[in-house]
Short mmCIF file of N, CA and C in Angstrom, two decimals:
data_model
loop_
_atom_site.label_atom_id
_atom_site.label_comp_id
_atom_site.label_asym_id
_atom_site.label_seq_id
_atom_site.Cartn_x
_atom_site.Cartn_y
_atom_site.Cartn_z
N MET Q 1 0.85 -1.17 0.00
CA MET Q 1 0.00 0.00 0.00
C MET Q 1 0.90 1.23 0.00
N ASN Q 2 0.66 2.14 -0.91
CA ASN Q 2 1.51 3.34 -0.99
C ASN Q 2 1.08 4.37 0.06
N ASN Q 3 1.90 5.40 0.22
CA ASN Q 3 1.64 6.42 1.24
C ASN Q 3 0.33 7.16 1.02
N ARG Q 4 -0.03 7.40 -0.24
CA ARG Q 4 -1.28 8.10 -0.52
C ARG Q 4 -2.48 7.27 -0.05
N SER Q 5 -2.45 5.97 -0.32
CA SER Q 5 -3.53 5.08 0.11
C SER Q 5 -3.62 5.03 1.63
N LYS Q 6 -2.46 4.98 2.29
CA LYS Q 6 -2.45 4.97 3.75
C LYS Q 6 -3.06 6.25 4.30
N LEU Q 7 -2.69 7.37 3.70
CA LEU Q 7 -3.22 8.65 4.16
C LEU Q 7 -4.73 8.71 3.97
N LEU Q 8 -5.22 8.28 2.81
CA LEU Q 8 -6.66 8.30 2.55
C LEU Q 8 -7.41 7.39 3.52
N ARG Q 9 -6.87 6.20 3.79
CA ARG Q 9 -7.52 5.30 4.74
C ARG Q 9 -7.56 5.92 6.13
N SER Q 10 -6.46 6.57 6.54
CA SER Q 10 -6.41 7.22 7.84
C SER Q 10 -7.44 8.33 7.94
N LEU Q 11 -7.53 9.13 6.90
CA LEU Q 11 -8.51 10.23 6.90
C LEU Q 11 -9.94 9.70 6.95
N LEU Q 12 -10.21 8.64 6.19
CA LEU Q 12 -11.55 8.04 6.23
C LEU Q 12 -11.87 7.52 7.62
N PHE Q 13 -10.89 6.90 8.27
CA PHE Q 13 -11.11 6.40 9.63
C PHE Q 13 -11.39 7.55 10.58
N LEU Q 14 -10.62 8.63 10.47
CA LEU Q 14 -10.83 9.77 11.35
C LEU Q 14 -12.20 10.40 11.13
N LEU Q 15 -12.59 10.52 9.88
CA LEU Q 15 -13.91 11.08 9.59
C LEU Q 15 -15.02 10.18 10.11
N GLN Q 16 -14.83 8.86 9.96
CA GLN Q 16 -15.82 7.92 10.48
C GLN Q 16 -15.91 8.06 12.00
N ALA Q 17 -14.77 8.16 12.66
CA ALA Q 17 -14.77 8.31 14.12
C ALA Q 17 -15.48 9.60 14.51
N ALA Q 18 -15.22 10.67 13.77
CA ALA Q 18 -15.85 11.96 14.08
C ALA Q 18 -17.36 11.89 13.91
N VAL Q 19 -17.83 11.18 12.91
CA VAL Q 19 -19.26 11.07 12.66
C VAL Q 19 -19.94 10.20 13.71
N LEU Q 20 -19.28 9.14 14.14
CA LEU Q 20 -19.90 8.18 15.06
C LEU Q 20 -19.89 8.62 16.51
N MET Q 21 -19.00 9.53 16.89
CA MET Q 21 -18.94 9.94 18.29
C MET Q 21 -20.11 10.86 18.60
N PRO Q 22 -20.75 10.66 19.76
CA PRO Q 22 -21.95 11.44 20.10
C PRO Q 22 -21.62 12.83 20.65
N VAL Q 23 -20.87 13.60 19.89
CA VAL Q 23 -20.50 14.95 20.29
C VAL Q 23 -20.74 15.86 19.09
N SER Q 24 -21.34 17.00 19.31
CA SER Q 24 -21.63 17.93 18.23
C SER Q 24 -20.45 18.87 18.01
N ALA Q 25 -20.35 19.40 16.80
CA ALA Q 25 -19.32 20.38 16.49
C ALA Q 25 -19.45 21.55 17.46
N GLY Q 26 -18.32 22.07 17.87
CA GLY Q 26 -18.30 23.20 18.79
C GLY Q 26 -18.29 22.79 20.26
N GLU Q 27 -18.53 21.54 20.55
CA GLU Q 27 -18.54 21.09 21.94
C GLU Q 27 -17.13 20.77 22.42
N THR Q 28 -16.99 20.77 23.73
CA THR Q 28 -15.71 20.39 24.35
C THR Q 28 -15.78 18.93 24.77
N VAL Q 29 -14.77 18.17 24.39
CA VAL Q 29 -14.66 16.76 24.77
C VAL Q 29 -13.63 16.68 25.89
N ARG Q 30 -14.05 16.17 27.03
CA ARG Q 30 -13.16 16.03 28.19
C ARG Q 30 -12.48 14.67 28.11
N VAL Q 31 -11.16 14.69 28.01
CA VAL Q 31 -10.38 13.48 27.83
C VAL Q 31 -9.61 13.18 29.11
N GLY Q 32 -9.74 11.97 29.61
CA GLY Q 32 -8.99 11.56 30.78
C GLY Q 32 -7.52 11.37 30.44
N PHE Q 33 -6.65 12.03 31.18
CA PHE Q 33 -5.21 11.91 30.95
C PHE Q 33 -4.61 10.98 31.97
N THR Q 34 -3.96 9.95 31.49
CA THR Q 34 -3.13 9.08 32.33
C THR Q 34 -1.81 8.91 31.61
N TYR Q 35 -0.72 8.98 32.32
CA TYR Q 35 0.60 8.83 31.72
C TYR Q 35 0.68 7.48 31.02
N ASP Q 36 1.08 7.50 29.77
CA ASP Q 36 1.16 6.28 28.97
C ASP Q 36 2.43 6.30 28.12
N GLY Q 37 3.56 6.56 28.76
CA GLY Q 37 4.83 6.56 28.06
C GLY Q 37 4.85 7.58 26.93
N ASP Q 38 5.33 7.16 25.77
CA ASP Q 38 5.43 8.06 24.62
C ASP Q 38 4.07 8.35 23.99
N PHE Q 39 3.05 7.60 24.34
CA PHE Q 39 1.74 7.78 23.73
C PHE Q 39 0.96 8.94 24.33
N MET Q 40 1.12 9.16 25.63
CA MET Q 40 0.44 10.26 26.31
C MET Q 40 1.28 10.64 27.54
N TYR Q 41 1.81 11.84 27.50
CA TYR Q 41 2.65 12.31 28.60
C TYR Q 41 2.63 13.83 28.64
N LYS Q 42 3.20 14.39 29.69
CA LYS Q 42 3.35 15.84 29.79
C LYS Q 42 4.83 16.16 29.64
N ASP Q 43 5.12 17.22 28.88
CA ASP Q 43 6.51 17.62 28.76
C ASP Q 43 6.90 18.43 30.00
N ARG Q 44 8.12 18.92 30.03
CA ARG Q 44 8.62 19.62 31.22
C ARG Q 44 7.87 20.92 31.49
N TYR Q 45 7.09 21.40 30.52
CA TYR Q 45 6.30 22.62 30.70
C TYR Q 45 4.85 22.31 31.07
N GLY Q 46 4.53 21.02 31.23
CA GLY Q 46 3.17 20.63 31.59
C GLY Q 46 2.22 20.50 30.42
N ARG Q 47 2.75 20.57 29.18
CA ARG Q 47 1.90 20.43 27.99
C ARG Q 47 1.66 18.96 27.71
N TYR Q 48 0.46 18.65 27.26
CA TYR Q 48 0.10 17.28 26.90
C TYR Q 48 0.72 16.94 25.55
N CYS Q 49 1.36 15.80 25.45
CA CYS Q 49 2.09 15.40 24.25
C CYS Q 49 1.91 13.91 24.00
N GLY Q 50 2.32 13.49 22.81
CA GLY Q 50 2.34 12.08 22.48
C GLY Q 50 1.37 11.71 21.37
N TYR Q 51 1.48 10.47 20.91
CA TYR Q 51 0.67 9.98 19.80
C TYR Q 51 -0.82 10.12 20.08
N GLU Q 52 -1.27 9.66 21.24
CA GLU Q 52 -2.70 9.71 21.56
C GLU Q 52 -3.20 11.15 21.62
N VAL Q 53 -2.39 12.04 22.14
CA VAL Q 53 -2.76 13.46 22.24
C VAL Q 53 -2.89 14.05 20.83
N GLU Q 54 -1.90 13.81 19.98
CA GLU Q 54 -1.95 14.34 18.61
C GLU Q 54 -3.12 13.74 17.83
N TYR Q 55 -3.38 12.47 18.05
CA TYR Q 55 -4.50 11.79 17.39
C TYR Q 55 -5.81 12.48 17.75
N LEU Q 56 -6.00 12.73 19.05
CA LEU Q 56 -7.23 13.39 19.51
C LEU Q 56 -7.36 14.81 18.97
N TYR Q 57 -6.26 15.54 18.96
CA TYR Q 57 -6.30 16.89 18.41
C TYR Q 57 -6.68 16.86 16.93
N HIS Q 58 -6.20 15.87 16.21
CA HIS Q 58 -6.51 15.77 14.78
C HIS Q 58 -7.99 15.45 14.56
N VAL Q 59 -8.51 14.48 15.32
CA VAL Q 59 -9.95 14.15 15.21
C VAL Q 59 -10.77 15.38 15.58
N ALA Q 60 -10.38 16.08 16.64
CA ALA Q 60 -11.12 17.27 17.09
C ALA Q 60 -11.10 18.36 16.02
N GLN Q 61 -9.98 18.50 15.35
CA GLN Q 61 -9.88 19.50 14.29
C GLN Q 61 -10.86 19.22 13.16
N ILE Q 62 -10.97 17.95 12.78
CA ILE Q 62 -11.89 17.56 11.72
C ILE Q 62 -13.35 17.73 12.16
N ALA Q 63 -13.63 17.36 13.41
CA ALA Q 63 -15.00 17.38 13.91
C ALA Q 63 -15.44 18.75 14.44
N GLY Q 64 -14.49 19.66 14.61
CA GLY Q 64 -14.84 20.98 15.14
C GLY Q 64 -15.01 20.99 16.64
N TRP Q 65 -14.35 20.09 17.34
CA TRP Q 65 -14.43 20.01 18.79
C TRP Q 65 -13.28 20.76 19.42
N THR Q 66 -13.42 20.97 20.72
CA THR Q 66 -12.32 21.42 21.56
C THR Q 66 -11.99 20.27 22.49
N VAL Q 67 -10.72 19.96 22.64
CA VAL Q 67 -10.28 18.88 23.53
C VAL Q 67 -9.75 19.50 24.80
N LYS Q 68 -10.24 19.00 25.94
CA LYS Q 68 -9.74 19.46 27.25
C LYS Q 68 -9.29 18.22 28.01
N PHE Q 69 -8.02 18.19 28.37
CA PHE Q 69 -7.49 17.05 29.12
C PHE Q 69 -7.70 17.25 30.61
N GLU Q 70 -8.07 16.17 31.27
CA GLU Q 70 -8.27 16.16 32.72
C GLU Q 70 -7.38 15.08 33.30
N ASP Q 71 -6.53 15.43 34.27
CA ASP Q 71 -5.68 14.44 34.92
C ASP Q 71 -6.56 13.53 35.79
N ILE Q 72 -6.42 12.23 35.60
CA ILE Q 72 -7.21 11.27 36.38
C ILE Q 72 -6.29 10.17 36.91
N ASP Q 73 -6.77 9.45 37.92
CA ASP Q 73 -6.00 8.36 38.51
C ASP Q 73 -6.55 6.99 38.16
N ASN Q 74 -7.84 6.93 37.82
CA ASN Q 74 -8.46 5.62 37.57
C ASN Q 74 -9.72 5.80 36.72
N LEU Q 75 -10.43 4.70 36.52
CA LEU Q 75 -11.61 4.72 35.66
C LEU Q 75 -12.82 5.39 36.29
N ASP Q 76 -12.74 5.75 37.56
CA ASP Q 76 -13.88 6.41 38.22
C ASP Q 76 -14.30 7.67 37.48
N ALA Q 77 -13.34 8.40 36.92
CA ALA Q 77 -13.66 9.65 36.21
C ALA Q 77 -14.53 9.37 35.00
N LEU Q 78 -14.33 8.25 34.33
CA LEU Q 78 -15.17 7.89 33.20
C LEU Q 78 -16.53 7.39 33.71
N ASP Q 79 -16.50 6.62 34.77
CA ASP Q 79 -17.74 6.08 35.33
C ASP Q 79 -18.67 7.18 35.86
N ASN Q 80 -18.10 8.21 36.49
CA ASN Q 80 -18.95 9.25 37.08
C ASN Q 80 -19.22 10.42 36.13
N GLY Q 81 -18.67 10.34 34.89
CA GLY Q 81 -18.97 11.36 33.89
C GLY Q 81 -18.12 12.61 33.94
N SER Q 82 -17.06 12.62 34.77
CA SER Q 82 -16.22 13.83 34.79
C SER Q 82 -15.29 13.89 33.59
N VAL Q 83 -15.13 12.78 32.84
CA VAL Q 83 -14.47 12.79 31.54
C VAL Q 83 -15.36 12.05 30.55
N ASP Q 84 -15.21 12.38 29.27
CA ASP Q 84 -16.02 11.76 28.23
C ASP Q 84 -15.37 10.53 27.62
N ILE Q 85 -14.05 10.59 27.44
CA ILE Q 85 -13.36 9.48 26.79
C ILE Q 85 -11.98 9.27 27.41
N LEU Q 86 -11.45 8.07 27.18
CA LEU Q 86 -10.07 7.71 27.54
C LEU Q 86 -9.43 7.10 26.31
N CYS Q 87 -8.15 7.28 26.19
CA CYS Q 87 -7.40 6.62 25.11
C CYS Q 87 -6.55 5.50 25.70
N GLY Q 88 -6.19 4.58 24.84
CA GLY Q 88 -5.23 3.56 25.23
C GLY Q 88 -5.72 2.59 26.28
N MET Q 89 -7.01 2.48 26.46
CA MET Q 89 -7.55 1.55 27.44
C MET Q 89 -7.57 0.15 26.83
N VAL Q 90 -7.03 -0.81 27.55
CA VAL Q 90 -6.98 -2.18 27.06
C VAL Q 90 -8.40 -2.75 27.03
N LYS Q 91 -8.76 -3.31 25.89
CA LYS Q 91 -10.10 -3.90 25.73
C LYS Q 91 -10.10 -5.30 26.32
N THR Q 92 -10.97 -5.51 27.30
CA THR Q 92 -11.16 -6.83 27.91
C THR Q 92 -12.64 -7.16 27.86
N PRO Q 93 -13.02 -8.42 27.97
CA PRO Q 93 -14.45 -8.76 27.98
C PRO Q 93 -15.22 -8.02 29.09
N GLU Q 94 -14.62 -7.90 30.26
CA GLU Q 94 -15.28 -7.20 31.37
C GLU Q 94 -15.49 -5.72 31.03
N ARG Q 95 -14.47 -5.09 30.49
CA ARG Q 95 -14.59 -3.67 30.15
C ARG Q 95 -15.56 -3.45 28.99
N GLU Q 96 -15.64 -4.41 28.08
CA GLU Q 96 -16.59 -4.28 26.96
C GLU Q 96 -18.04 -4.28 27.45
N ARG Q 97 -18.29 -4.88 28.61
CA ARG Q 97 -19.64 -4.86 29.17
C ARG Q 97 -19.99 -3.49 29.74
N ASN Q 98 -18.96 -2.70 30.09
CA ASN Q 98 -19.18 -1.42 30.76
C ASN Q 98 -18.90 -0.19 29.91
N TYR Q 99 -18.10 -0.34 28.85
CA TYR Q 99 -17.67 0.82 28.07
C TYR Q 99 -17.81 0.54 26.57
N LEU Q 100 -17.93 1.61 25.79
CA LEU Q 100 -17.93 1.48 24.33
C LEU Q 100 -16.50 1.57 23.83
N PHE Q 101 -16.14 0.69 22.93
CA PHE Q 101 -14.82 0.69 22.32
C PHE Q 101 -14.96 0.86 20.82
N SER Q 102 -13.95 1.44 20.21
CA SER Q 102 -13.90 1.56 18.77
C SER Q 102 -13.82 0.18 18.14
N ASP Q 103 -14.38 0.03 16.95
CA ASP Q 103 -14.26 -1.22 16.22
C ASP Q 103 -12.86 -1.41 15.64
N ARG Q 104 -12.14 -0.31 15.53
CA ARG Q 104 -10.80 -0.36 14.95
C ARG Q 104 -9.76 -0.05 16.01
N ARG Q 105 -8.64 -0.75 15.90
CA ARG Q 105 -7.57 -0.56 16.87
C ARG Q 105 -6.84 0.76 16.62
N MET Q 106 -6.46 1.38 17.69
CA MET Q 106 -5.66 2.59 17.63
C MET Q 106 -4.18 2.25 17.72
N GLY Q 107 -3.88 1.10 18.29
CA GLY Q 107 -2.51 0.67 18.48
C GLY Q 107 -2.49 -0.74 19.02
N ALA Q 108 -1.37 -1.16 19.51
CA ALA Q 108 -1.23 -2.51 20.07
C ALA Q 108 -0.37 -2.44 21.32
N THR Q 109 -0.62 -3.36 22.23
CA THR Q 109 0.15 -3.45 23.46
C THR Q 109 0.93 -4.75 23.46
N TYR Q 110 2.16 -4.66 23.86
CA TYR Q 110 3.00 -5.83 23.93
C TYR Q 110 3.51 -5.99 25.35
N CYS Q 111 3.61 -7.21 25.77
CA CYS Q 111 4.17 -7.52 27.07
C CYS Q 111 5.58 -8.07 26.82
N THR Q 112 6.58 -7.49 27.45
CA THR Q 112 7.94 -7.94 27.24
C THR Q 112 8.60 -8.29 28.56
N LEU Q 113 9.52 -9.21 28.49
CA LEU Q 113 10.37 -9.52 29.64
C LEU Q 113 11.67 -8.78 29.43
N MET Q 114 12.09 -8.06 30.44
CA MET Q 114 13.32 -7.29 30.32
C MET Q 114 14.28 -7.73 31.41
N VAL Q 115 15.53 -7.90 31.03
CA VAL Q 115 16.58 -8.25 31.99
C VAL Q 115 17.73 -7.27 31.82
N ARG Q 116 18.62 -7.27 32.78
CA ARG Q 116 19.79 -6.40 32.68
C ARG Q 116 20.60 -6.77 31.44
N SER Q 117 21.28 -5.80 30.88
CA SER Q 117 22.03 -6.03 29.64
C SER Q 117 23.22 -6.98 29.82
N ASP Q 118 23.68 -7.17 31.06
CA ASP Q 118 24.79 -8.08 31.29
C ASP Q 118 24.33 -9.48 31.73
N ASN Q 119 23.03 -9.74 31.64
CA ASN Q 119 22.47 -11.03 32.04
C ASN Q 119 22.27 -11.89 30.79
N TYR Q 120 23.05 -12.95 30.66
CA TYR Q 120 22.97 -13.82 29.48
C TYR Q 120 22.33 -15.17 29.81
N LYS Q 121 21.71 -15.27 30.98
CA LYS Q 121 21.09 -16.53 31.40
C LYS Q 121 19.85 -16.86 30.57
N TYR Q 122 19.09 -15.84 30.20
CA TYR Q 122 17.82 -16.04 29.51
C TYR Q 122 18.00 -15.85 28.01
N ILE Q 123 17.49 -16.81 27.24
CA ILE Q 123 17.70 -16.80 25.79
C ILE Q 123 16.36 -16.68 25.09
N TYR Q 124 16.26 -15.67 24.24
CA TYR Q 124 15.06 -15.48 23.43
C TYR Q 124 14.84 -16.74 22.60
N ASP Q 125 13.60 -17.18 22.50
CA ASP Q 125 13.21 -18.39 21.74
C ASP Q 125 13.59 -19.70 22.43
N ASP Q 126 14.15 -19.65 23.64
CA ASP Q 126 14.43 -20.88 24.38
C ASP Q 126 13.77 -20.75 25.74
N LEU Q 127 12.47 -21.09 25.76
CA LEU Q 127 11.69 -20.91 26.98
C LEU Q 127 12.20 -21.74 28.15
N SER Q 128 12.96 -22.80 27.86
CA SER Q 128 13.48 -23.62 28.96
C SER Q 128 14.44 -22.81 29.85
N THR Q 129 15.06 -21.76 29.31
CA THR Q 129 15.95 -20.94 30.12
C THR Q 129 15.18 -20.06 31.10
N PHE Q 130 13.87 -19.95 30.91
CA PHE Q 130 13.04 -19.14 31.81
C PHE Q 130 12.61 -19.92 33.06
N SER Q 131 12.87 -21.20 33.10
CA SER Q 131 12.46 -22.04 34.23
C SER Q 131 13.07 -21.49 35.53
N GLY Q 132 12.22 -21.26 36.52
CA GLY Q 132 12.67 -20.76 37.81
C GLY Q 132 12.89 -19.25 37.85
N MET Q 133 12.59 -18.57 36.75
CA MET Q 133 12.77 -17.12 36.68
C MET Q 133 11.82 -16.43 37.66
N LYS Q 134 12.30 -15.42 38.36
CA LYS Q 134 11.45 -14.60 39.21
C LYS Q 134 11.14 -13.33 38.43
N THR Q 135 9.86 -12.99 38.36
CA THR Q 135 9.44 -11.81 37.61
C THR Q 135 8.55 -10.93 38.46
N GLY Q 136 8.38 -9.71 38.02
CA GLY Q 136 7.47 -8.78 38.67
C GLY Q 136 6.55 -8.17 37.64
N VAL Q 137 5.33 -7.89 38.05
CA VAL Q 137 4.36 -7.22 37.18
C VAL Q 137 3.66 -6.14 37.99
N GLU Q 138 3.08 -5.19 37.28
CA GLU Q 138 2.36 -4.11 37.93
C GLU Q 138 1.12 -4.67 38.61
N LYS Q 139 0.92 -4.32 39.87
CA LYS Q 139 -0.22 -4.80 40.65
C LYS Q 139 -1.54 -4.40 39.99
N ASP Q 140 -2.49 -5.33 39.93
CA ASP Q 140 -3.84 -5.12 39.40
C ASP Q 140 -3.87 -4.73 37.93
N SER Q 141 -2.81 -5.00 37.21
CA SER Q 141 -2.76 -4.70 35.78
C SER Q 141 -3.43 -5.81 34.99
N PHE Q 142 -4.09 -5.43 33.88
CA PHE Q 142 -4.65 -6.42 32.97
C PHE Q 142 -3.55 -7.36 32.50
N LEU Q 143 -2.36 -6.82 32.27
CA LEU Q 143 -1.26 -7.63 31.76
C LEU Q 143 -0.79 -8.68 32.75
N SER Q 144 -1.00 -8.46 34.05
CA SER Q 144 -0.56 -9.46 35.02
C SER Q 144 -1.31 -10.77 34.85
N SER Q 145 -2.61 -10.71 34.58
CA SER Q 145 -3.36 -11.95 34.37
C SER Q 145 -3.00 -12.58 33.02
N ALA Q 146 -2.78 -11.76 31.99
CA ALA Q 146 -2.36 -12.29 30.70
C ALA Q 146 -1.00 -12.94 30.82
N TYR Q 147 -0.10 -12.31 31.56
CA TYR Q 147 1.25 -12.85 31.76
C TYR Q 147 1.17 -14.18 32.52
N SER Q 148 0.37 -14.23 33.57
CA SER Q 148 0.22 -15.46 34.34
C SER Q 148 -0.32 -16.58 33.47
N SER Q 149 -1.28 -16.28 32.61
CA SER Q 149 -1.82 -17.29 31.69
C SER Q 149 -0.74 -17.79 30.74
N TRP Q 150 0.08 -16.87 30.24
CA TRP Q 150 1.16 -17.24 29.32
C TRP Q 150 2.16 -18.15 30.02
N CYS Q 151 2.45 -17.82 31.29
CA CYS Q 151 3.40 -18.66 32.06
C CYS Q 151 2.86 -20.07 32.21
#
């Protein structure tokens, strides 16, 4: 697929998203901000930056919306209506029962095992070297259950 085709598909997706979202032109969309690495972060001046931020600004530009970011700690802000949308939320069957998700993916999440650069005990593609490995995962993370299942 050439660059022109990719651009046209992206624009069609953005326009479709703008049409399907229940927000009228001229309205403010309150977006929940949670630090998400390079995808959503604040720079040293406190400005919102990253792929998800730029994506939302682009959709808002097409739809005629204003985007206002709200710092949040958890999903309560979405549940109680103090924000309208969140980006980068992992889709799970439980969350699909409670929230609306786009039919199209915005990105992908990968779970990786990381070791110190001087550690040669573990070999990629040789799972037998992982036997007895001690690992840590973020408490209450969706990835912790996926990781446990993989183990």
